Short mmCIF file of C-alpha atoms in Angstrom, two decimals:
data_model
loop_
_atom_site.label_atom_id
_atom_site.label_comp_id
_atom_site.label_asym_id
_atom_site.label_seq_id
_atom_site.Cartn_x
_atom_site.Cartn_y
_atom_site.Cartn_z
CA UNK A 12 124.85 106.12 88.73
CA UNK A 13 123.34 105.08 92.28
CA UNK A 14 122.59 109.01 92.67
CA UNK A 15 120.99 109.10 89.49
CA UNK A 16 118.37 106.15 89.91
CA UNK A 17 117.46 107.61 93.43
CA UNK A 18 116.59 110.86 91.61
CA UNK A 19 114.76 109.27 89.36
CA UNK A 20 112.42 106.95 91.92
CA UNK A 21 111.81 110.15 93.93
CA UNK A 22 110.31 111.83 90.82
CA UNK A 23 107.98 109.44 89.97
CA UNK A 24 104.17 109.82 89.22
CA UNK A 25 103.29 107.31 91.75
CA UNK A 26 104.90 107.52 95.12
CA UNK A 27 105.74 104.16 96.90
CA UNK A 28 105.84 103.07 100.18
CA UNK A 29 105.98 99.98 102.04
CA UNK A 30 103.44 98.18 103.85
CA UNK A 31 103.53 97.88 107.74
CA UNK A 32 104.15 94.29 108.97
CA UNK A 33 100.90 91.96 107.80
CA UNK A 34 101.02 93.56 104.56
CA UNK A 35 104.53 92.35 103.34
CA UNK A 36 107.14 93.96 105.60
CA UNK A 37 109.23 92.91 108.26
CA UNK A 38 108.74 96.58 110.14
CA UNK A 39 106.77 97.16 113.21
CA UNK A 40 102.71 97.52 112.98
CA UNK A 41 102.56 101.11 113.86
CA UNK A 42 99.40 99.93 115.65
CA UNK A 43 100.14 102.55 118.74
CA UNK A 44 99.02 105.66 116.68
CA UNK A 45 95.36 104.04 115.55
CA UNK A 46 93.90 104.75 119.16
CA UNK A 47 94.04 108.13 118.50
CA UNK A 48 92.45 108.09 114.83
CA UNK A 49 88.59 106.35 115.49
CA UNK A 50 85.95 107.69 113.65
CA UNK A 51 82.76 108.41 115.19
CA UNK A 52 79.75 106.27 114.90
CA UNK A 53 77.84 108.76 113.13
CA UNK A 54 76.48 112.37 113.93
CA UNK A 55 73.74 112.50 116.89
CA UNK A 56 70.39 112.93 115.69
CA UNK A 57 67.59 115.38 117.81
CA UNK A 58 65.73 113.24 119.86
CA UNK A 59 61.78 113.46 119.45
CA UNK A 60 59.54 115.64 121.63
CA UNK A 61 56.69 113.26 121.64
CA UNK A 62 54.37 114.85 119.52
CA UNK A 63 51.36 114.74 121.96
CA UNK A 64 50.63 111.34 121.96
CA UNK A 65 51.15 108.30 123.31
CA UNK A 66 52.22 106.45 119.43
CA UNK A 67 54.20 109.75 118.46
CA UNK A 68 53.88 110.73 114.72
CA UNK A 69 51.01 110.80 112.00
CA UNK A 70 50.15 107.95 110.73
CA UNK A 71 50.82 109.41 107.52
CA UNK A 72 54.65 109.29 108.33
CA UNK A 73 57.03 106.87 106.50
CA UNK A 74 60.72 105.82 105.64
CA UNK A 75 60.88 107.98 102.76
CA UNK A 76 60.69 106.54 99.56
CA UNK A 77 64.03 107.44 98.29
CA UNK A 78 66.04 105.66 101.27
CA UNK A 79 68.19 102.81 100.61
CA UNK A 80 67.18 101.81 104.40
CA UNK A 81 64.13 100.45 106.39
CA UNK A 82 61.04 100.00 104.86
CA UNK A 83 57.76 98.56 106.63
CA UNK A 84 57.79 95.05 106.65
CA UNK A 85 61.83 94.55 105.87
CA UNK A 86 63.39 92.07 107.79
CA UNK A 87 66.20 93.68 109.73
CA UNK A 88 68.91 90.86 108.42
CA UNK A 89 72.49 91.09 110.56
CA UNK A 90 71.76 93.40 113.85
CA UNK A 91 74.75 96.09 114.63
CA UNK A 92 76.01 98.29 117.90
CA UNK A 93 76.55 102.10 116.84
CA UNK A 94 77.34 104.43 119.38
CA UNK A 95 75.22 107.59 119.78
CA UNK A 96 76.65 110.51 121.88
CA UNK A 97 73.50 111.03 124.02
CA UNK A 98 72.54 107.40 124.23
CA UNK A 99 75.23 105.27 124.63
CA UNK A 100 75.29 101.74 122.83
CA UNK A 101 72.16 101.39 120.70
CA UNK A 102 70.68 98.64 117.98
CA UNK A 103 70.06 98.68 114.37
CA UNK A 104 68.85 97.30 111.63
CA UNK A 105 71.71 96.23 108.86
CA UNK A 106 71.57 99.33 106.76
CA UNK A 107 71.65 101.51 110.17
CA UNK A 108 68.07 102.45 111.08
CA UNK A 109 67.70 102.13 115.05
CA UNK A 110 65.58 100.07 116.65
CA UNK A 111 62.68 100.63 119.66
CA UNK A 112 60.97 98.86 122.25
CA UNK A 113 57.36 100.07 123.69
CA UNK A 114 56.35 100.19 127.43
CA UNK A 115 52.96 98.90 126.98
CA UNK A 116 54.21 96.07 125.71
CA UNK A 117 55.78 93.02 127.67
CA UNK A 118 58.62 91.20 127.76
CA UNK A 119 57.47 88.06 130.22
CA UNK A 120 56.01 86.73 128.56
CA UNK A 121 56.96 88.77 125.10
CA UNK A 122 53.22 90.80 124.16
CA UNK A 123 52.74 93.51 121.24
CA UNK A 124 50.58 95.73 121.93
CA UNK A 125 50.87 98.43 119.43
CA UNK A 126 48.52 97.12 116.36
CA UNK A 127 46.01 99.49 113.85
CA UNK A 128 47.16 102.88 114.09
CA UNK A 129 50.18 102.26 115.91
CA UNK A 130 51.52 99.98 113.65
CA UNK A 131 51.60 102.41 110.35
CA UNK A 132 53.61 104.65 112.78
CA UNK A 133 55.86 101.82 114.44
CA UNK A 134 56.05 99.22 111.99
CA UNK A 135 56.87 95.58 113.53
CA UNK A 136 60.12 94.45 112.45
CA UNK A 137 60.08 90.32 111.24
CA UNK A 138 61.41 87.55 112.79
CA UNK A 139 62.51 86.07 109.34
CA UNK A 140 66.01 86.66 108.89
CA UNK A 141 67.55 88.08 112.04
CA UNK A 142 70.75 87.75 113.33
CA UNK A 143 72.98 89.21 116.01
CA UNK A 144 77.11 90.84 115.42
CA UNK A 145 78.97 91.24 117.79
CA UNK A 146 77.93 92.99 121.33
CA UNK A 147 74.55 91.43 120.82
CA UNK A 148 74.02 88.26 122.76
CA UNK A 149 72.25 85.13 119.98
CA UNK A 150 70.23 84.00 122.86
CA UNK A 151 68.42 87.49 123.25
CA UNK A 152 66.78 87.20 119.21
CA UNK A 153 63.50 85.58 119.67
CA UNK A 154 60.11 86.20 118.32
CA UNK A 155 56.75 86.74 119.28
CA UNK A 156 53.14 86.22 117.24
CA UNK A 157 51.46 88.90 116.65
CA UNK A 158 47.60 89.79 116.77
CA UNK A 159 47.77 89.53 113.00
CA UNK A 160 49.58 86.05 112.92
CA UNK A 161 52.76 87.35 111.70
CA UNK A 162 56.21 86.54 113.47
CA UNK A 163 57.79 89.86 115.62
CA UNK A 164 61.47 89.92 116.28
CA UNK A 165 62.41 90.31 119.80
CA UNK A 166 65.09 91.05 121.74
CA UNK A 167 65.58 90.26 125.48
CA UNK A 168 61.74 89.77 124.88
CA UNK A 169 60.49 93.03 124.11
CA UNK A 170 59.29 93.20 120.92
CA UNK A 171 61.24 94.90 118.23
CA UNK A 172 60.03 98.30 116.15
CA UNK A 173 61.17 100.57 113.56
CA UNK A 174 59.94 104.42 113.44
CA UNK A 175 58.39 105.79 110.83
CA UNK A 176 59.91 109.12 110.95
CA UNK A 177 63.32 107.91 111.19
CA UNK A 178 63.87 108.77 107.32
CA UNK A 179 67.73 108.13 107.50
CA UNK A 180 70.08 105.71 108.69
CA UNK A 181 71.39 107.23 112.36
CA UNK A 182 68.19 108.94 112.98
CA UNK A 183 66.79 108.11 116.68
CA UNK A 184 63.76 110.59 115.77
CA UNK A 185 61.78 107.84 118.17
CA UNK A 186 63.82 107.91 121.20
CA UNK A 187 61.53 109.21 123.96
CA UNK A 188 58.20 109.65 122.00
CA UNK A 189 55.26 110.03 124.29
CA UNK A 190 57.29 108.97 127.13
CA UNK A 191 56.96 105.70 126.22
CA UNK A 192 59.41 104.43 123.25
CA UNK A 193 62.71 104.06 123.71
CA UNK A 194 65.69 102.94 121.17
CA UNK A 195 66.70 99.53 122.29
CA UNK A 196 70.11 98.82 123.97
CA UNK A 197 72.39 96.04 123.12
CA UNK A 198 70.64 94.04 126.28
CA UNK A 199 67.18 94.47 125.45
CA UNK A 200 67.18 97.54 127.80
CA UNK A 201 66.09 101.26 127.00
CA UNK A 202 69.10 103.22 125.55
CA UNK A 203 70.74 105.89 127.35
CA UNK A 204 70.35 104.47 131.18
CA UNK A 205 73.88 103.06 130.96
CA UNK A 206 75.31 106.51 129.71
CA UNK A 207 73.21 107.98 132.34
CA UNK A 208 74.62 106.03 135.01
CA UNK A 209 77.80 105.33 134.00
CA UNK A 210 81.25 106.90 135.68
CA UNK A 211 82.77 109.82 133.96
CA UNK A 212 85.57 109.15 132.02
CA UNK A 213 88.46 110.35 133.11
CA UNK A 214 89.35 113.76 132.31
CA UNK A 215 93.14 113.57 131.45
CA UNK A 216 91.95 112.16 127.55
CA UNK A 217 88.48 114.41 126.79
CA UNK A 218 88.96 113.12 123.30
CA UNK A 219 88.13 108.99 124.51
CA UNK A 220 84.84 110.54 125.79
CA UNK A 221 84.32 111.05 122.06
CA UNK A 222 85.43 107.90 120.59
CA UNK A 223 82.90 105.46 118.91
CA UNK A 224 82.05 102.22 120.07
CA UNK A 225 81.91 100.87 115.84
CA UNK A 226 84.63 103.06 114.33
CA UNK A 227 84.43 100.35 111.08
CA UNK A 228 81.60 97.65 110.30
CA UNK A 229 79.72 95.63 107.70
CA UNK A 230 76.26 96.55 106.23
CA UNK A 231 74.22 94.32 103.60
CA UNK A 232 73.60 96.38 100.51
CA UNK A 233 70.70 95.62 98.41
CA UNK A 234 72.89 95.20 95.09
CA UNK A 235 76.39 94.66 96.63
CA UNK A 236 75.66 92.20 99.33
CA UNK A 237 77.92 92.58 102.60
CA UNK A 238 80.54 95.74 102.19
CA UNK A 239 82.58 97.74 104.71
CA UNK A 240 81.61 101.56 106.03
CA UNK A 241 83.23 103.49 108.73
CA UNK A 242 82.19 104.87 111.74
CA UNK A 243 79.87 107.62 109.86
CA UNK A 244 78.26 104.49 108.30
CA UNK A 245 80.19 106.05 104.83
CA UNK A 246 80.73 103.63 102.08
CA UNK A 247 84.58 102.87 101.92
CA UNK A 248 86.58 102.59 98.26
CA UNK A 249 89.57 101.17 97.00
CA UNK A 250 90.90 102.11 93.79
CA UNK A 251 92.55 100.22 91.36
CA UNK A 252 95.09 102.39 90.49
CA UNK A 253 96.83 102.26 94.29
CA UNK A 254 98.77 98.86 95.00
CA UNK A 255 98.37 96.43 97.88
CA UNK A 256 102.40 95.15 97.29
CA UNK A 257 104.00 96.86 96.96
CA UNK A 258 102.77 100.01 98.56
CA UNK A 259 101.13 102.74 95.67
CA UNK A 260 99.45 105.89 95.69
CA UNK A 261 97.84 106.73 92.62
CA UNK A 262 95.69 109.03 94.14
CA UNK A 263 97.32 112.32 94.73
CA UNK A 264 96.13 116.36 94.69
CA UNK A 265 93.29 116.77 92.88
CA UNK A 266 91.77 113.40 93.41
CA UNK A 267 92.00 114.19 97.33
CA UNK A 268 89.04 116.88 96.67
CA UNK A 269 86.83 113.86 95.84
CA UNK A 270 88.03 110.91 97.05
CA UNK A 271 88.77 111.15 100.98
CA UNK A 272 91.25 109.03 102.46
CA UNK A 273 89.48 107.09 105.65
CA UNK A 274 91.16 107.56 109.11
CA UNK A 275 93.43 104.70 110.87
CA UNK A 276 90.94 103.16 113.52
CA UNK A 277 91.25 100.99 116.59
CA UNK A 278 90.90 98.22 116.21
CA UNK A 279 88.73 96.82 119.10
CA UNK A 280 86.35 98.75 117.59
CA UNK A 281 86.11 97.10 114.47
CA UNK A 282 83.00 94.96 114.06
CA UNK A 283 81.94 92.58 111.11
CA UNK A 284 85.64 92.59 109.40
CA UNK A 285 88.19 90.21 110.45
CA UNK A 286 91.00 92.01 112.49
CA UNK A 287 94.00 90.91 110.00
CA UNK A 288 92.35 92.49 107.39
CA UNK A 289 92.81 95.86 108.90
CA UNK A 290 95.56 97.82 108.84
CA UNK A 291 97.53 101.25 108.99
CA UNK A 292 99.82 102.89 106.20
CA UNK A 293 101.52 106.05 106.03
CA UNK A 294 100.60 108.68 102.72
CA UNK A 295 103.48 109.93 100.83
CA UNK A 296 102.52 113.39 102.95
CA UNK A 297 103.34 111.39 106.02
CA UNK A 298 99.81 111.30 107.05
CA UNK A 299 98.22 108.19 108.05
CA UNK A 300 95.42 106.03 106.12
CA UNK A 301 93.00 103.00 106.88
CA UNK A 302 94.33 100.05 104.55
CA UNK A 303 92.14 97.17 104.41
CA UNK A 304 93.26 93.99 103.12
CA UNK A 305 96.65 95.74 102.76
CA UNK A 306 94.69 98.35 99.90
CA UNK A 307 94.33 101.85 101.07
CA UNK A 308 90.34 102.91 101.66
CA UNK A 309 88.62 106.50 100.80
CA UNK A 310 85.12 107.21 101.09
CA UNK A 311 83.58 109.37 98.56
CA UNK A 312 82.30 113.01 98.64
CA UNK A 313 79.73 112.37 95.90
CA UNK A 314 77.87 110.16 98.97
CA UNK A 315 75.23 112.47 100.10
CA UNK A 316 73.82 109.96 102.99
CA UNK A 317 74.97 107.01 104.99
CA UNK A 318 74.50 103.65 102.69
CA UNK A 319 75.20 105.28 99.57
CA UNK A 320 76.85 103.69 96.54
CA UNK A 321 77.67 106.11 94.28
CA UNK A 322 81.09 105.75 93.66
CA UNK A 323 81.14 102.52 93.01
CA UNK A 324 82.34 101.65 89.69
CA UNK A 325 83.35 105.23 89.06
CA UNK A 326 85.79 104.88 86.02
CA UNK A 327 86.00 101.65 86.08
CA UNK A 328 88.62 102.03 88.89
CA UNK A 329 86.78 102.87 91.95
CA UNK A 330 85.05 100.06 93.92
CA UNK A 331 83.14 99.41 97.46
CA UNK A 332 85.08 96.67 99.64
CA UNK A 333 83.60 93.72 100.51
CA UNK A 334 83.31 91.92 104.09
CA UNK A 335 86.01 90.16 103.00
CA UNK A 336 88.42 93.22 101.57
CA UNK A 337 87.75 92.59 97.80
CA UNK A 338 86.12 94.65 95.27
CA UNK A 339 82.82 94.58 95.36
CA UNK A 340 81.23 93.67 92.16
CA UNK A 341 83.95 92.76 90.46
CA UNK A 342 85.11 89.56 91.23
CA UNK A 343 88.46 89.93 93.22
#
């Protein structure tokens, strides 16, 4: 009879499996195989050639009016880290677009001086509504008045820029411009001198030279409000069909083709998503999946660009996690 019900549980539809300790069981974390498993920050844009002058692009140039992402004028809301391979630690907006400081301007005291022209092609980000995550300092946000009596964001005291021809989140399109732009660093300082002067890493792990500094984060979506995204800045899913407790997989083969399971990440690279929430659990193929809020996480190959939402409410089963590990516009 014992033989029989064992048969029986290994045949089933849905394969169980229990939850590393956090999520229900007694067992050990399992935490020593996420090092290995962190998602990159994003893929590495070109960096622009300057375009013969000292402002960069047309003035014609803009956001693109199909992007989720920065538009003139938007406030930049909660502030992130992403790493970039050629730059090293650079800011962004919340939905992702990077940010740029000018040389012609000042920082002591804080002085724009990139108005008319300039300012179609490097629109001033606002003051209003700025914050700073983590591996941003508070005390660098400030603000500066502008020529036109509007309120500049700031950081370290240079003032604070998007680029026009940044038309996606992760572009850095602005990043050496006429020799004078430069993507900002989390200290107010011009990306890429720390990876320029930094020590090689050491050659035993190549992979670590690799590794993001944001393999996980929090971005504020328009219609969703705060939800979580992985190191590629992908919207991540749970579906409703899996279990937190115990431990289900309802989606097997053929859902794999669309829905992706996300990677296990370290997490001291986690930003925005309190570290109890995240977790590691093992596939019924024995690979390994990101679990957040004990529920395992996919990201969806129908989302064509970083920010995108399209799989939310697929079915009725499929939803975007929330800062806080719940589904995203529905309620719990």
């Amino acid at each position: 009879m014992v033989n029989r019900r064992r048969a029986a549980f290994a045949g089933a539809a849905t394969v169980v499996f229990l939850l590393t300790a956090g999520c229900g069981s007694s067992g050990k974390t399992g935490n020593n195989a996420q090092g290995a498993n962190v998602q990159p920050a994003g893929d590495t844009k070109d960096i622009g050639t300057g375009y013969g002058s000292d402002y960069g692009a047309s003035s014609t140039g803009g956001y693109g009016a199909d992007q989720a992402g920065a538009k003139k004028g938007e406030p930049a809301k909660e502030l992130a880290v992403r790493s970039d391979g050629k730059l090293g630690p650079i800011v962004t907006d919340s939905k992702g677009f990077t940010l740029y400081r000018f040389d012609k301007d000042t920082a002591q005291p804080p002085k724009s001086n990139c108005d008319g022209a300039c300012a179609i092609t490097w629109p001033a980000v606002p003051a209003d509504d700025a914050t700073a995550s983590a591996g941003i300092k508070p005390e660098l946000l400030g603000e500066v008045i502008r020529t036109d009596g509007t309120r500049q964001l700031t950081l370290a005291g240079w003032p604070v820029y998007r680029y026009a021809m940044d038309t996606q989140a992760g572009d850095t399109k602005g990043h050496g411009v006429g020799g004078t732009w430069n993507a900002l660093a989390p200290d107010g300082k011009k990306a890429g001198q720390q990876a320029a002067t930094a020590p090689p890493a050491p050659s035993a792990t190549p992979t670590q030279n690799q590794v993001s500094d944001v393999a996980l984060s929090v971005t504020d979506n328009d219609e969703l409000g705060k939800i979580i995204v992985d190191g590629k800045l992908r919207t991540l899913y749970r579906f409703s069909k899996d279990s937190a407790w115990p431990m289900k997989f309802a989606c097997l083969d053929a859902c794999l083709n669309t829905w992706k399971p996300a990677k296990p990440v370290d997490k001291t690279k986690v930003r925005g998503v309190a570290s109890k929430l995240v977790s590691t659990v093992t596939r019924p193929d024995g690979t390994k999946q990101l679990a957040i809020d004990c529920w395992p996480v996919y990201w969806f190959t129908g989302d064509e660009k970083p920010g995108d939402i399209n799989g939310q409410g697929k079915m009725g089963l499929w939803f975007a996690v929330t800062q806080g590990g719940k589904k995203a516009g529905a309620g719990s």
